[in-house]
Amino acid sequence: MAPLGDGGAVPAAANNLVVSFGEMLIDFVPDVAGLSLAESGGFVKAPGGAPANVACAIAKLGGSSAFLGKFGDDEFGHMLVNILKQNNVNSEGCLFDQHARTALAFVTLKHNGEREFMFYRNPSADMLLTEAELNLDLIRRAKIFHYGSISLIADPVRSAHLAAMRAAKAAGILCSYDPNVRLPLWPSPDAAREGILSIWKEADFIKVSDDEVAFLTKGDANDEKNVLSLWFEGLKLLIVTDGDKGCRYFTKDFKGSVPGFKVDTIDTTGAGDAFVGSLLVNVAKDDSIFHNEEKLREALKFSNACGAICTTKKGAIPALPTVATAQELIAKAT
């Protein structure tokens, strides 16, 4: 098949396109931190879903992004797709299901800004995307195909995810994986571990949090031996995020760590997605970053700043940084 169906020229931005695959949902966040869901008197409605947050983060930083997923044909679903459009995310891969609802999540905010989740997805529209409904043309136009693991939990979206990944790999597109472990959604912790690791070796770039390293390896995330047990031949970059401490990076040729930024944390929702989105913007522009430690460290400093800024407001997408706010935080810290 010819790469361009209409014979037209691809705009320059399309060469840097990041296509994000998976779920977008409504997060209901308590209006007062530190209360259980039962104790909370009111909730603020916020768009969420890690792959969608990443797509919005990329666009807000001036990158080119698209989202591929399914929504309920309901007010929440249409609201979410409108939010993607308002954030300059390409929505041509978005579909609506007349028979299923858009997913909801109730998020408990602890005093330190950390979260617990309660999901309403039985099944939600995002889980019902089929292989036949995939916009493969959109995927093949990408420089990077980004995904999580929630779409691996159940069919039909699991089969769609695997087919999308196969199409991306066949077209020579970089595959980016942020597992985003959400144990309440899996049948058991063992099923989660097995499911997440089942596609591990398909990725070119993987980002995991320190908690996820501990979960996947059943060991101490600070022990480099455990982290390196997640490395495999062919992986270009493995990143471990360590919360406000910053991140660690591992490539075939070099490894190290980049310190984080101290901010007043209100809500950690979306911080990892802001980090990933900002890194993917830089990888899409220049993938020599995988081989150039100086460039990588510079990009990771910027990503740490983006992740930190995202924790200073409630919700994920409303809290995403701009290039200017990230640079301001970096300048203040130097």
XYZ file of C-alpha atoms in Angstrom:
334
model
C 0.000 0.000 0.000
C 1.320 3.470 -0.874
C 2.070 5.497 2.276
C -0.090 8.387 1.011
C -3.576 7.388 -0.099
C -4.352 10.737 -1.733
C -0.956 11.345 -3.259
C -0.675 14.642 -1.355
C 2.354 15.856 0.515
C 2.538 15.104 4.231
C 2.773 18.294 6.301
C 6.109 18.539 8.133
C 4.373 18.137 11.516
C 3.065 14.719 10.469
C 6.657 13.433 10.510
C 6.702 14.141 14.255
C 3.224 12.726 14.923
C 2.718 10.728 18.128
C -0.380 8.505 18.084
C -1.650 7.603 21.556
C -3.841 4.490 21.879
C -6.165 3.459 24.707
C -8.643 4.933 27.148
C -9.987 8.359 27.941
C -12.438 8.728 30.804
C -13.924 11.110 33.343
C -12.127 11.363 36.686
C -14.267 12.536 39.588
C -11.829 14.131 42.034
C -12.995 15.095 45.579
C -13.180 18.842 46.119
C -11.474 18.344 49.505
C -8.233 16.333 49.743
C -7.673 13.723 52.429
C -11.244 12.374 52.610
C -12.434 8.925 51.576
C -14.943 8.676 48.730
C -17.715 8.078 51.264
C -16.752 11.178 53.271
C -16.387 13.486 50.252
C -19.168 16.031 49.918
C -18.506 16.958 46.285
C -16.435 16.018 43.274
C -14.798 17.987 40.490
C -15.224 16.459 37.030
C -11.894 16.169 35.181
C -10.952 14.491 31.890
C -8.449 11.663 32.382
C -7.011 8.425 31.031
C -3.240 8.144 30.690
C -2.917 7.773 26.884
C -5.221 10.777 26.340
C -3.311 12.819 28.926
C -0.092 12.066 27.027
C -1.664 13.189 23.728
C -2.814 16.466 25.323
C 0.577 16.998 26.988
C 2.316 16.655 23.609
C -0.025 19.119 21.892
C 0.222 21.641 24.740
C 4.008 21.594 24.371
C 3.720 22.356 20.657
C 4.091 18.767 19.436
C 1.854 16.851 17.021
C -0.425 14.210 18.565
C -3.468 12.076 17.809
C -5.662 9.908 20.029
C -7.080 6.555 18.980
C -9.864 5.083 21.123
C -13.588 4.559 21.658
C -16.096 6.575 23.667
C -19.687 6.132 24.730
C -22.137 7.975 22.488
C -23.173 9.987 25.541
C -22.621 13.497 26.890
C -19.387 12.529 28.636
C -17.988 10.860 25.498
C -18.719 13.871 23.288
C -17.350 16.192 25.983
C -14.057 14.238 26.059
C -13.604 14.280 22.274
C -14.310 18.021 22.310
C -11.603 18.414 24.979
C -9.144 16.594 22.690
C -10.052 18.968 19.845
C -9.773 22.036 22.114
C -6.292 20.831 23.077
C -5.285 20.503 19.396
C -5.183 16.706 19.462
C -6.095 15.005 16.168
C -9.327 13.061 16.866
C -9.805 11.220 13.570
C -9.100 7.916 15.373
C -11.946 8.503 17.870
C -15.115 6.410 17.623
C -18.449 6.377 19.491
C -20.330 3.295 20.727
C -24.128 3.607 20.990
C -24.434 0.648 23.346
C -21.796 1.361 26.004
C -21.040 4.217 28.350
C -17.909 6.315 28.653
C -15.751 5.048 31.541
C -15.774 6.867 34.900
C -13.256 6.803 37.746
C -13.638 8.160 41.266
C -10.264 9.261 42.596
C -9.449 9.610 46.297
C -6.856 12.295 47.003
C -4.753 11.674 50.087
C -3.177 14.606 51.970
C 0.141 14.141 50.119
C -1.566 14.329 46.705
C -1.288 10.572 46.045
C -4.384 8.796 44.735
C -6.572 5.721 44.960
C -9.037 4.770 42.212
C -12.526 3.264 41.950
C -13.559 2.528 38.354
C -16.922 2.195 36.605
C -16.223 0.126 33.460
C -18.512 -2.854 32.993
C -17.761 -2.800 30.109
C -17.146 0.798 29.054
C -16.890 1.879 25.423
C -13.066 2.041 25.423
C -12.980 -1.727 26.104
C -15.118 -2.459 23.030
C -12.864 -1.098 20.282
C -12.367 -3.876 17.715
C -9.474 -4.627 15.384
C -11.729 -3.883 12.371
C -12.408 -0.372 13.710
C -8.726 0.620 13.952
C -7.601 3.593 11.890
C -4.443 1.908 10.620
C -3.722 4.783 8.228
C -3.404 7.135 11.213
C -1.019 4.729 12.982
C 1.148 4.373 9.862
C 1.509 8.162 9.620
C 3.047 8.324 13.098
C 6.665 8.699 14.130
C 5.798 7.176 17.550
C 2.964 4.868 18.649
C 2.300 5.206 22.395
C 0.188 2.907 24.597
C -0.438 1.665 28.122
C -1.580 -1.658 29.573
C -5.228 -1.041 30.519
C -6.200 -1.861 26.926
C -4.651 -5.334 27.428
C -7.084 -6.402 30.151
C -9.977 -7.746 28.047
C -11.036 -8.388 24.473
C -11.985 -6.971 22.030
C -9.738 -3.966 22.756
C -6.851 -6.282 23.662
C -6.855 -7.770 20.128
C -7.156 -4.263 18.669
C -4.179 -3.129 20.766
C -2.026 -6.052 19.586
C -3.026 -5.463 15.929
C -2.249 -1.738 16.212
C 1.154 -2.540 17.697
C 1.884 -5.040 14.910
C 0.957 -2.430 12.276
C 3.208 0.161 13.930
C 6.161 -2.234 14.129
C 5.686 -3.375 10.520
C 5.788 0.283 9.426
C 9.022 0.889 11.383
C 7.347 3.230 13.879
C 8.846 3.645 17.370
C 6.745 1.939 20.055
C 6.435 3.718 23.428
C 5.025 1.886 26.481
C 3.976 3.273 29.848
C 2.253 0.382 31.649
C 0.398 2.625 34.126
C -0.438 -0.182 36.561
C -4.044 0.058 37.831
C -4.515 -3.101 39.892
C -8.275 -2.642 40.615
C -8.955 -3.133 36.896
C -7.191 -6.509 36.569
C -8.610 -9.843 37.790
C -5.588 -10.267 40.109
C -2.084 -8.854 40.675
C -0.587 -11.918 38.948
C -2.837 -11.375 35.911
C -1.720 -7.726 35.820
C 1.969 -8.644 35.994
C 1.592 -11.305 33.297
C -0.511 -9.054 31.032
C 1.828 -6.080 31.339
C 4.924 -8.194 30.649
C 3.263 -10.059 27.739
C 4.081 -7.175 25.329
C 7.185 -5.900 27.142
C 9.682 -6.832 24.436
C 7.738 -5.139 21.631
C 8.617 -1.636 22.879
C 11.471 0.650 21.839
C 10.986 2.960 24.846
C 9.512 2.089 28.270
C 8.746 4.357 31.203
C 7.907 2.838 34.605
C 7.546 4.360 38.055
C 9.570 3.093 41.014
C 6.355 1.509 42.411
C 5.815 -0.300 39.109
C 9.383 -1.654 39.147
C 8.710 -3.027 42.642
C 5.431 -4.578 41.465
C 6.766 -6.101 38.228
C 10.028 -7.471 39.701
C 8.690 -8.256 43.209
C 11.848 -6.551 44.475
C 13.320 -3.258 45.669
C 13.048 -0.565 42.958
C 16.210 1.108 44.297
C 18.249 -2.004 43.577
C 19.633 -1.575 40.066
C 19.735 -5.352 39.549
C 15.908 -5.391 39.761
C 15.574 -2.494 37.330
C 17.980 -4.138 34.871
C 15.958 -7.370 34.992
C 13.412 -5.346 32.949
C 16.023 -4.535 30.279
C 16.103 -6.582 27.061
C 18.175 -6.616 23.875
C 16.648 -4.162 21.393
C 15.225 -1.724 23.963
C 16.438 1.813 23.210
C 15.584 3.530 26.504
C 14.230 2.496 29.914
C 13.187 5.276 32.284
C 12.302 4.839 35.959
C 10.519 7.819 37.513
C 11.161 8.330 41.233
C 8.471 10.894 42.086
C 9.857 14.243 43.210
C 13.367 12.739 43.378
C 13.529 12.780 39.562
C 14.260 9.849 37.271
C 16.811 7.232 36.290
C 17.660 6.345 32.681
C 19.175 3.258 31.088
C 20.309 2.744 27.486
C 22.599 0.208 25.847
C 25.560 2.585 26.216
C 24.958 4.732 29.296
C 22.893 5.148 32.447
C 22.382 7.797 35.104
C 19.854 9.890 36.996
C 18.439 13.405 36.706
C 17.153 15.175 39.849
C 13.562 16.389 40.117
C 12.068 19.726 41.160
C 10.521 20.599 44.511
C 7.018 22.058 44.183
C 3.897 22.280 46.364
C 2.114 19.085 45.352
C -1.679 19.123 45.362
C -2.554 16.197 43.065
C -0.155 13.764 41.352
C -2.751 12.781 38.696
C -1.201 13.071 35.241
C 2.340 13.848 36.410
C 3.741 10.712 34.760
C 1.773 11.511 31.596
C 3.147 15.070 31.472
C 6.636 13.546 31.887
C 6.090 11.015 29.081
C 4.420 13.514 26.739
C 7.266 15.992 27.074
C 9.870 13.295 26.470
C 8.011 12.006 23.388
C 7.876 15.545 21.949
C 11.679 15.591 22.101
C 12.108 12.032 20.786
C 9.743 12.769 17.865
C 11.837 15.824 16.976
C 15.174 14.036 17.290
C 15.527 10.342 18.057
C 19.334 10.651 18.294
C 18.425 11.386 21.940
C 18.656 7.603 22.538
C 22.391 7.709 21.709
C 23.384 11.153 22.981
C 23.542 11.314 26.775
C 23.844 15.095 26.946
C 20.685 15.589 24.830
C 18.858 12.924 26.832
C 19.734 14.515 30.180
C 18.555 17.917 28.917
C 15.254 16.375 27.739
C 14.791 14.540 31.051
C 15.373 17.719 33.046
C 12.580 19.314 30.985
C 10.357 16.232 31.516
C 10.965 16.324 35.276
C 9.879 19.978 35.280
C 6.739 19.138 33.285
C 5.842 16.307 35.684
C 6.397 18.552 38.706
C 4.235 21.406 37.356
C 1.401 18.962 36.683
C 1.199 18.131 40.424
C 0.519 21.729 41.443
C -3.128 21.741 40.258
C -6.055 19.297 40.466
C -6.794 17.037 37.513
C -4.464 15.962 34.720
C -5.257 17.827 31.486
C -6.033 21.209 33.120
C -2.702 20.985 34.992
C -0.509 20.170 31.970
C 2.417 22.573 31.523
C 3.435 24.762 28.598
C 7.018 25.089 27.394
C 7.180 28.508 29.088
C 6.034 27.274 32.534
C 8.493 24.348 32.390
C 11.380 26.614 31.393
C 10.440 29.050 34.165
C 10.645 26.291 36.790
C 14.020 25.142 35.418
C 15.352 28.713 35.459
C 14.163 29.227 39.049
C 15.951 26.087 40.189
C 19.306 26.905 38.575
